[in-house]
Coordinates of N, CA and C in Angstrom, one line a residue:
X1 N -37.8 -2.4 42.0 CA -36.8 -3.5 41.9 C -37.6 -4.7 41.4
X2 N -36.9 -5.5 40.5 CA -37.6 -6.6 40.0 C -37.7 -7.7 41.0
X3 N -38.6 -8.7 40.8 CA -38.8 -9.8 41.7 C -37.6 -10.6 42.0
X4 N -36.8 -10.9 40.9 CA -35.6 -11.7 41.1 C -34.6 -11.0 42.0
X5 N -34.4 -9.8 41.7 CA -33.4 -9.0 42.5 C -33.9 -8.8 43.9
X6 N -35.1 -8.6 44.1 CA -35.7 -8.4 45.5 C -35.5 -9.7 46.2
X7 N -35.6 -10.9 45.6 CA -35.5 -12.2 46.3 C -34.1 -12.4 46.7
X8 N -33.1 -11.7 46.1 CA -31.7 -11.9 46.4 C -31.2 -11.0 47.5
X9 N -32.0 -10.1 48.0 CA -31.5 -9.2 49.0 C -31.3 -10.0 50.3
X10 N -30.1 -9.7 50.9 CA -29.7 -10.4 52.1 C -29.2 -11.8 51.9
X11 N -29.0 -12.2 50.7 CA -28.5 -13.6 50.4 C -27.1 -13.5 49.8
X12 N -26.4 -14.6 49.9 CA -25.1 -14.7 49.3 C -25.0 -15.9 48.4
X13 N -24.2 -15.8 47.4 CA -24.0 -16.9 46.4 C -22.9 -17.8 46.9
X14 N -23.2 -19.1 46.9 CA -22.3 -20.1 47.3 C -22.3 -21.2 46.2
X15 N -21.2 -21.9 46.1 CA -21.1 -23.1 45.2 C -20.6 -24.3 46.0
X16 N -21.4 -25.4 45.9 CA -21.1 -26.6 46.6 C -21.2 -27.8 45.7
X17 N -20.4 -28.8 46.0 CA -20.6 -30.1 45.4 C -21.4 -30.9 46.3
X18 N -22.7 -31.3 45.8 CA -23.6 -32.0 46.6 C -24.0 -33.3 46.0
X19 N -24.3 -34.3 46.8 CA -24.7 -35.6 46.2 C -26.1 -35.4 45.7
X20 N -26.3 -35.6 44.4 CA -27.6 -35.4 43.8 C -28.7 -36.3 44.4
X21 N -28.4 -37.5 44.8 CA -29.4 -38.3 45.5 C -29.9 -37.8 46.8
X22 N -28.9 -37.2 47.6 CA -29.3 -36.6 48.8 C -30.2 -35.3 48.6
X23 N -29.8 -34.6 47.6 CA -30.5 -33.4 47.3 C -31.9 -33.7 46.8
X24 N -32.1 -34.7 45.9 CA -33.4 -35.1 45.4 C -34.2 -35.6 46.6
X25 N -33.6 -36.4 47.5 CA -34.4 -36.9 48.6 C -34.8 -35.8 49.5
X26 N -34.0 -34.8 49.8 CA -34.3 -33.7 50.6 C -35.4 -32.9 50.0
X27 N -35.3 -32.6 48.7 CA -36.4 -31.9 48.0 C -37.7 -32.6 48.1
X28 N -37.7 -33.9 47.9 CA -39.0 -34.6 47.9 C -39.5 -34.7 49.3
X29 N -38.7 -34.9 50.3 CA -39.1 -35.1 51.7 C -39.6 -33.7 52.2
X30 N -39.0 -32.6 51.8 CA -39.5 -31.3 52.3 C -40.6 -30.7 51.5
X31 N -40.9 -31.3 50.3 CA -41.9 -30.8 49.5 C -41.5 -29.5 48.8
X32 N -40.2 -29.4 48.6 CA -39.6 -28.1 48.0 C -39.8 -28.2 46.5
X33 N -40.0 -27.1 45.9 CA -40.2 -27.0 44.4 C -38.9 -26.9 43.7
X34 N -37.8 -26.6 44.4 CA -36.5 -26.5 43.7 C -35.4 -27.0 44.6
X35 N -34.2 -27.2 44.1 CA -33.1 -27.6 44.9 C -32.7 -26.5 45.9
X36 N -32.7 -25.2 45.4 CA -32.4 -24.1 46.2 C -33.3 -24.0 47.4
X37 N -34.6 -24.2 47.1 CA -35.6 -24.1 48.2 C -35.4 -25.3 49.2
X38 N -35.0 -26.4 48.7 CA -34.7 -27.6 49.6 C -33.6 -27.3 50.6
X39 N -32.5 -26.7 50.0 CA -31.4 -26.3 50.8 C -31.7 -25.3 51.9
X40 N -32.5 -24.2 51.5 CA -32.9 -23.2 52.4 C -33.8 -23.8 53.5
X41 N -34.7 -24.7 53.1 CA -35.6 -25.3 54.1 C -34.8 -26.2 55.1
X42 N -33.8 -26.9 54.6 CA -33.0 -27.7 55.4 C -32.2 -26.9 56.4
X43 N -31.7 -25.8 55.9 CA -30.9 -24.9 56.8 C -31.8 -24.3 57.9
X44 N -33.1 -23.9 57.5 CA -34.0 -23.4 58.5 C -34.3 -24.5 59.5
X45 N -34.4 -25.8 59.1 CA -34.7 -26.8 60.1 C -33.5 -27.0 61.1
X46 N -32.3 -26.7 60.7 CA -31.2 -26.7 61.6 C -31.4 -25.7 62.7
X47 N -31.8 -24.5 62.4 CA -32.1 -23.5 63.4 C -33.3 -23.9 64.3
X48 N -34.3 -24.5 63.7 CA -35.5 -25.0 64.4 C -35.0 -26.1 65.4
X49 N -34.2 -27.0 65.0 CA -33.7 -28.1 65.8 C -32.9 -27.5 67.0
X50 N -32.1 -26.5 66.8 CA -31.4 -25.8 67.9 C -32.3 -25.2 68.9
X51 N -33.4 -24.6 68.4 CA -34.4 -24.0 69.3 C -35.1 -25.1 70.1
X52 N -35.4 -26.2 69.5 CA -36.0 -27.3 70.2 C -35.1 -27.9 71.3
X53 N -33.8 -28.0 71.0 CA -32.9 -28.5 72.0 C -32.8 -27.5 73.2
X54 N -32.8 -26.2 72.9 CA -32.7 -25.2 74.0 C -34.0 -25.3 74.8
X55 N -35.1 -25.5 74.2 CA -36.4 -25.6 75.0 C -36.4 -26.9 75.8
X56 N -35.9 -28.0 75.3 CA -35.9 -29.2 76.0 C -35.0 -29.1 77.2
X57 N -33.8 -28.4 77.1 CA -32.9 -28.2 78.2 C -33.6 -27.4 79.3
X58 N -34.3 -26.3 78.9 CA -35.0 -25.5 79.8 C -36.1 -26.3 80.6
X59 N -36.8 -27.1 79.9 CA -37.9 -27.9 80.5 C -37.3 -29.0 81.5
X60 N -36.1 -29.5 81.2 CA -35.4 -30.4 82.0 C -35.2 -29.9 83.4
X61 N -35.0 -28.6 83.5 CA -34.7 -28.0 84.8 C -36.0 -27.4 85.5
X62 N -37.1 -27.6 84.9 CA -38.4 -27.0 85.4 C -39.0 -28.0 86.4
X63 N -39.5 -27.5 87.5 CA -40.1 -28.3 88.5 C -41.6 -28.2 88.3
X64 N -42.3 -29.3 88.1 CA -43.7 -29.3 87.8 C -44.5 -29.7 89.1
X65 N -45.7 -29.2 89.3 CA -46.5 -29.6 90.4 C -47.9 -30.0 89.8
X66 N -48.6 -30.9 90.5 CA -49.9 -31.3 90.1 C -50.9 -30.2 90.2
X67 N -51.9 -30.1 89.3 CA -52.9 -29.1 89.3 C -54.3 -29.6 89.7
X68 N -54.4 -30.9 90.0 CA -55.7 -31.4 90.4 C -55.9 -31.5 91.8

């Protein structure tokens, strides 16, 4: 299978109208080499943020004791 086709496995094609300034800013901020990569990185960050929030909620209920 060619590299391009292999990179598409498990992905779906979508069409969106996006603000080009926001997209350029996201690409630059994330260090992405393409607009597609910037969108994928931004979506990954949404999942990461969700995990951080879940971890923070778990820590909020944790009782800590001194170790010294």
